[in-house]
Amino acid sequence: MAVTRTFSIIKPDATRRNLTGAITKMLEDAGLRVVASKRIQMTKEQAEGFYAVHAERPFFNDLVSFMISGPVVVQVLEGEDAVKANRDVMGATNPADAADGTIRKTFAESIEANSAHGSDSDENAAIEIAYFFKPEEIVG
Ligand code: ADP
Ligand code: MG
């Protein structure tokens, strides 16, 4: 399996509860390395663009409002099969369905306020990384 990159967001429910370090440690313990990281306040336009694939879903407007309700930490993670490693440690979208020991089982408040985002494919990881980071901001 190759070393690849994925894109992560520590969501506003988690930054509000001062969980940036705790979540990052779980990512690192899962074999992922933070090769870029910045704390930002997303604009409405940025959040709408990022989640454009969900634009027709009933929860879209709430999701955008939630994602701009406070700061987020956007990260590029690197490791063996990074997309899968990240999604495994993140757990299911709904914390009620997430396995013990996952980020969402441990920290999520709800299916919406679920503490972390992780890309779902290598292709989307590349798109999402480029949405938030310039190449020179990523130092592996
Ligand atoms: P994931 O983040 O696990 O890849 P999705 O891509 O399906 O999940 O959804 C993106 C985000 O939208 C979720 O992480 C969650 O914050 C929110 N979301 C998903 N499904 C719902 C829902 N049924 N109700 C409210 N928010 C949701
Ligand atoms: Mg998704």
PDB file of C-alpha atoms and ligand atoms in Angstrom:
ATOM      1  CA  MET A   1       0.000   0.000   0.000  1.00  0.00           C
ATOM      2  CA  ALA A   2       1.301   3.424  -0.963  1.00  0.00           C
ATOM      3  CA  VAL A   3       1.790   6.525   1.143  1.00  0.00           C
ATOM      4  CA  THR A   4      -0.982   8.934   0.138  1.00  0.00           C
ATOM      5  CA  ARG A   5      -2.603  12.142   1.378  1.00  0.00           C
ATOM      6  CA  THR A   6      -6.061  13.027   2.575  1.00  0.00           C
ATOM      7  CA  PHE A   7      -7.891  16.131   3.763  1.00  0.00           C
ATOM      8  CA  SER A   8      -9.296  16.568   7.263  1.00  0.00           C
ATOM      9  CA  ILE A   9     -11.355  19.213   9.028  1.00  0.00           C
ATOM     10  CA  ILE A  10     -11.694  19.536  12.785  1.00  0.00           C
ATOM     11  CA  LYS A  11     -15.227  20.950  12.844  1.00  0.00           C
ATOM     12  CA  PRO A  12     -16.611  23.890  14.907  1.00  0.00           C
ATOM     13  CA  ASP A  13     -18.191  21.680  17.599  1.00  0.00           C
ATOM     14  CA  ALA A  14     -14.717  20.315  18.323  1.00  0.00           C
ATOM     15  CA  THR A  15     -12.745  23.570  18.208  1.00  0.00           C
ATOM     16  CA  ARG A  16     -15.379  25.096  20.529  1.00  0.00           C
ATOM     17  CA  ARG A  17     -14.697  22.344  23.073  1.00  0.00           C
ATOM     18  CA  ASN A  18     -10.895  22.734  22.725  1.00  0.00           C
ATOM     19  CA  LEU A  19     -10.486  19.273  21.164  1.00  0.00           C
ATOM     20  CA  THR A  20      -8.013  20.167  18.391  1.00  0.00           C
ATOM     21  CA  GLY A  21      -5.127  18.451  20.162  1.00  0.00           C
ATOM     22  CA  ALA A  22      -7.134  15.417  21.270  1.00  0.00           C
ATOM     23  CA  ILE A  23      -8.433  14.771  17.761  1.00  0.00           C
ATOM     24  CA  THR A  24      -5.039  15.376  16.168  1.00  0.00           C
ATOM     25  CA  LYS A  25      -3.515  12.851  18.585  1.00  0.00           C
ATOM     26  CA  MET A  26      -6.078  10.245  17.501  1.00  0.00           C
ATOM     27  CA  LEU A  27      -5.162  10.932  13.858  1.00  0.00           C
ATOM     28  CA  GLU A  28      -1.451  10.598  14.660  1.00  0.00           C
ATOM     29  CA  ASP A  29      -2.007   7.436  16.683  1.00  0.00           C
ATOM     30  CA  ALA A  30      -3.760   6.004  13.595  1.00  0.00           C
ATOM     31  CA  GLY A  31      -0.508   6.386  11.646  1.00  0.00           C
ATOM     32  CA  LEU A  32      -1.297   9.699   9.973  1.00  0.00           C
ATOM     33  CA  ARG A  33       1.131  12.628   9.847  1.00  0.00           C
ATOM     34  CA  VAL A  34      -0.044  16.264   9.774  1.00  0.00           C
ATOM     35  CA  VAL A  35       1.818  17.784   6.797  1.00  0.00           C
ATOM     36  CA  ALA A  36      -0.253  21.002   6.693  1.00  0.00           C
ATOM     37  CA  SER A  37      -2.589  22.615   9.208  1.00  0.00           C
ATOM     38  CA  LYS A  38      -4.310  25.946   9.682  1.00  0.00           C
ATOM     39  CA  ARG A  39      -7.125  27.297  11.814  1.00  0.00           C
ATOM     40  CA  ILE A  40      -9.577  29.332   9.742  1.00  0.00           C
ATOM     41  CA  GLN A  41     -13.032  30.857   9.868  1.00  0.00           C
ATOM     42  CA  MET A  42     -14.776  29.527   6.754  1.00  0.00           C
ATOM     43  CA  THR A  43     -16.937  31.937   4.795  1.00  0.00           C
ATOM     44  CA  LYS A  44     -20.445  30.939   3.734  1.00  0.00           C
ATOM     45  CA  GLU A  45     -19.262  30.830   0.113  1.00  0.00           C
ATOM     46  CA  GLN A  46     -16.323  28.574   1.010  1.00  0.00           C
ATOM     47  CA  ALA A  47     -18.553  26.172   2.959  1.00  0.00           C
ATOM     48  CA  GLU A  48     -21.170  26.076   0.192  1.00  0.00           C
ATOM     49  CA  GLY A  49     -18.474  25.328  -2.381  1.00  0.00           C
ATOM     50  CA  PHE A  50     -16.837  22.682  -0.239  1.00  0.00           C
ATOM     51  CA  TYR A  51     -20.119  20.829   0.321  1.00  0.00           C
ATOM     52  CA  ALA A  52     -21.549  21.514  -3.174  1.00  0.00           C
ATOM     53  CA  VAL A  53     -22.013  17.753  -3.697  1.00  0.00           C
ATOM     54  CA  HIS A  54     -24.625  17.872  -0.896  1.00  0.00           C
ATOM     55  CA  ALA A  55     -26.429  20.987  -2.224  1.00  0.00           C
ATOM     56  CA  GLU A  56     -29.689  19.113  -2.870  1.00  0.00           C
ATOM     57  CA  ARG A  57     -29.771  17.367   0.514  1.00  0.00           C
ATOM     58  CA  PRO A  58     -32.314  18.586   3.085  1.00  0.00           C
ATOM     59  CA  PHE A  59     -29.567  19.209   5.646  1.00  0.00           C
ATOM     60  CA  PHE A  60     -27.403  21.372   3.323  1.00  0.00           C
ATOM     61  CA  ASN A  61     -28.323  24.824   4.695  1.00  0.00           C
ATOM     62  CA  ASP A  62     -27.990  23.665   8.306  1.00  0.00           C
ATOM     63  CA  LEU A  63     -24.667  22.027   7.491  1.00  0.00           C
ATOM     64  CA  VAL A  64     -23.282  25.244   5.953  1.00  0.00           C
ATOM     65  CA  SER A  65     -24.507  27.289   8.960  1.00  0.00           C
ATOM     66  CA  PHE A  66     -22.872  24.803  11.312  1.00  0.00           C
ATOM     67  CA  MET A  67     -19.556  24.811   9.434  1.00  0.00           C
ATOM     68  CA  ILE A  68     -19.314  28.631   9.668  1.00  0.00           C
ATOM     69  CA  SER A  69     -20.513  28.789  13.304  1.00  0.00           C
ATOM     70  CA  GLY A  70     -16.922  28.908  14.566  1.00  0.00           C
ATOM     71  CA  PRO A  71     -13.328  28.241  13.585  1.00  0.00           C
ATOM     72  CA  VAL A  72     -12.249  24.997  11.957  1.00  0.00           C
ATOM     73  CA  VAL A  73      -8.816  23.419  11.575  1.00  0.00           C
ATOM     74  CA  VAL A  74      -8.111  22.234   8.045  1.00  0.00           C
ATOM     75  CA  GLN A  75      -5.337  19.674   7.679  1.00  0.00           C
ATOM     76  CA  VAL A  76      -3.521  17.597   5.115  1.00  0.00           C
ATOM     77  CA  LEU A  77      -2.726  14.137   6.467  1.00  0.00           C
ATOM     78  CA  GLU A  78      -0.176  11.736   5.021  1.00  0.00           C
ATOM     79  CA  GLY A  79       0.223   8.017   5.611  1.00  0.00           C
ATOM     80  CA  GLU A  80      -0.264   4.507   4.270  1.00  0.00           C
ATOM     81  CA  ASP A  81      -3.637   4.509   2.458  1.00  0.00           C
ATOM     82  CA  ALA A  82      -4.444   7.809   4.154  1.00  0.00           C
ATOM     83  CA  VAL A  83      -8.085   8.105   3.036  1.00  0.00           C
ATOM     84  CA  LYS A  84      -9.003   4.753   4.573  1.00  0.00           C
ATOM     85  CA  ALA A  85      -6.851   5.226   7.684  1.00  0.00           C
ATOM     86  CA  ASN A  86      -8.535   8.565   8.342  1.00  0.00           C
ATOM     87  CA  ARG A  87     -12.065   7.307   7.706  1.00  0.00           C
ATOM     88  CA  ASP A  88     -11.465   4.272   9.926  1.00  0.00           C
ATOM     89  CA  VAL A  89     -10.339   6.384  12.892  1.00  0.00           C
ATOM     90  CA  MET A  90     -13.071   8.972  12.228  1.00  0.00           C
ATOM     91  CA  GLY A  91     -15.916   6.431  12.368  1.00  0.00           C
ATOM     92  CA  ALA A  92     -19.428   6.450  10.884  1.00  0.00           C
ATOM     93  CA  THR A  93     -21.138   9.746  10.004  1.00  0.00           C
ATOM     94  CA  ASN A  94     -23.749   9.207  12.720  1.00  0.00           C
ATOM     95  CA  PRO A  95     -21.962   8.868  16.068  1.00  0.00           C
ATOM     96  CA  ALA A  96     -24.690   6.450  17.158  1.00  0.00           C
ATOM     97  CA  ASP A  97     -23.355   4.054  14.501  1.00  0.00           C
ATOM     98  CA  ALA A  98     -19.645   4.767  15.045  1.00  0.00           C
ATOM     99  CA  ALA A  99     -17.379   2.100  16.524  1.00  0.00           C
ATOM    100  CA  ASP A 100     -15.846   2.448  19.976  1.00  0.00           C
ATOM    101  CA  GLY A 101     -12.524   4.259  19.940  1.00  0.00           C
ATOM    102  CA  THR A 102     -13.312   6.351  16.868  1.00  0.00           C
ATOM    103  CA  ILE A 103     -13.214  10.152  16.861  1.00  0.00           C
ATOM    104  CA  ARG A 104     -16.932  10.475  16.220  1.00  0.00           C
ATOM    105  CA  LYS A 105     -17.940   7.899  18.849  1.00  0.00           C
ATOM    106  CA  THR A 106     -15.699   9.638  21.373  1.00  0.00           C
ATOM    107  CA  PHE A 107     -16.475  13.276  20.612  1.00  0.00           C
ATOM    108  CA  ALA A 108     -19.378  13.898  18.200  1.00  0.00           C
ATOM    109  CA  GLU A 109     -22.448  15.715  19.501  1.00  0.00           C
ATOM    110  CA  SER A 110     -24.811  14.681  16.679  1.00  0.00           C
ATOM    111  CA  ILE A 111     -24.924  13.416  13.079  1.00  0.00           C
ATOM    112  CA  GLU A 112     -24.321  17.023  11.974  1.00  0.00           C
ATOM    113  CA  ALA A 113     -21.927  18.221  14.681  1.00  0.00           C
ATOM    114  CA  ASN A 114     -19.722  15.164  14.261  1.00  0.00           C
ATOM    115  CA  SER A 115     -16.343  16.740  15.036  1.00  0.00           C
ATOM    116  CA  ALA A 116     -14.373  15.698  11.955  1.00  0.00           C
ATOM    117  CA  HIS A 117     -14.406  15.582   8.164  1.00  0.00           C
ATOM    118  CA  GLY A 118     -12.332  13.186   6.085  1.00  0.00           C
ATOM    119  CA  SER A 119     -12.157  12.836   2.297  1.00  0.00           C
ATOM    120  CA  ASP A 120     -13.903   9.771   0.868  1.00  0.00           C
ATOM    121  CA  SER A 121     -11.535   8.979  -2.055  1.00  0.00           C
ATOM    122  CA  ASP A 122      -8.048   9.825  -3.305  1.00  0.00           C
ATOM    123  CA  GLU A 123      -9.632  11.859  -6.091  1.00  0.00           C
ATOM    124  CA  ASN A 124     -11.744  13.954  -3.708  1.00  0.00           C
ATOM    125  CA  ALA A 125      -8.792  14.284  -1.326  1.00  0.00           C
ATOM    126  CA  ALA A 126      -6.778  16.003  -4.064  1.00  0.00           C
ATOM    127  CA  ILE A 127      -9.691  18.334  -4.885  1.00  0.00           C
ATOM    128  CA  GLU A 128     -10.322  19.182  -1.214  1.00  0.00           C
ATOM    129  CA  ILE A 129      -6.619  19.747  -0.437  1.00  0.00           C
ATOM    130  CA  ALA A 130      -6.353  22.152  -3.381  1.00  0.00           C
ATOM    131  CA  TYR A 131      -9.516  23.953  -2.198  1.00  0.00           C
ATOM    132  CA  PHE A 132      -7.782  25.068   1.034  1.00  0.00           C
ATOM    133  CA  PHE A 133      -4.010  24.795   0.548  1.00  0.00           C
ATOM    134  CA  LYS A 134      -1.362  26.084  -1.838  1.00  0.00           C
ATOM    135  CA  PRO A 135       1.284  23.472  -2.708  1.00  0.00           C
ATOM    136  CA  GLU A 136       3.950  25.404  -0.780  1.00  0.00           C
ATOM    137  CA  GLU A 137       1.861  25.255   2.422  1.00  0.00           C
ATOM    138  CA  ILE A 138       2.208  21.459   2.481  1.00  0.00           C
ATOM    139  CA  VAL A 139       5.494  20.221   3.870  1.00  0.00           C
ATOM    140  CA  GLY A 140       5.825  16.450   4.023  1.00  0.00           C
TER     141      GLY A 140
HETATM  142  P1  ADP B   1     -19.144  11.989   5.981  1.00  0.00           P
HETATM  143  O1  ADP B   1     -18.709  13.283   6.663  1.00  0.00           O
HETATM  144  O2  ADP B   1     -19.108  10.822   6.927  1.00  0.00           O
HETATM  145  O3  ADP B   1     -18.393  11.720   4.701  1.00  0.00           O
HETATM  146  P2  ADP B   1     -21.410  12.842   4.346  1.00  0.00           P
HETATM  147  O4  ADP B   1     -20.415  13.188   3.301  1.00  0.00           O
HETATM  148  O5  ADP B   1     -22.559  11.974   3.961  1.00  0.00           O
HETATM  149  O6  ADP B   1     -20.706  12.154   5.614  1.00  0.00           O
HETATM  150  O7  ADP B   1     -22.041  14.174   4.949  1.00  0.00           O
HETATM  151  C1  ADP B   1     -21.234  15.327   5.122  1.00  0.00           C
HETATM  152  C2  ADP B   1     -21.582  15.935   6.473  1.00  0.00           C
HETATM  153  O8  ADP B   1     -22.946  16.388   6.450  1.00  0.00           O
HETATM  154  C3  ADP B   1     -21.535  14.971   7.674  1.00  0.00           C
HETATM  155  O9  ADP B   1     -20.240  14.770   8.182  1.00  0.00           O
HETATM  156  C4  ADP B   1     -22.436  15.682   8.650  1.00  0.00           C
HETATM  157  O10 ADP B   1     -21.772  16.786   9.276  1.00  0.00           O
HETATM  158  C5  ADP B   1     -23.533  16.226   7.733  1.00  0.00           C
HETATM  159  N1  ADP B   1     -24.653  15.300   7.612  1.00  0.00           N
HETATM  160  C6  ADP B   1     -24.667  14.122   6.932  1.00  0.00           C
HETATM  161  N2  ADP B   1     -25.867  13.518   7.014  1.00  0.00           N
HETATM  162  C7  ADP B   1     -26.651  14.343   7.770  1.00  0.00           C
HETATM  163  C8  ADP B   1     -28.005  14.290   8.232  1.00  0.00           C
HETATM  164  N3  ADP B   1     -28.802  13.264   7.928  1.00  0.00           N
HETATM  165  N4  ADP B   1     -28.454  15.310   9.013  1.00  0.00           N
HETATM  166  C9  ADP B   1     -27.651  16.358   9.319  1.00  0.00           C
HETATM  167  N5  ADP B   1     -26.363  16.473   8.909  1.00  0.00           N
HETATM  168  C10 ADP B   1     -25.858  15.476   8.158  1.00  0.00           C
HETATM  169 MG    MG B   2     -18.401  12.831   2.956  1.00  0.00          MG
END
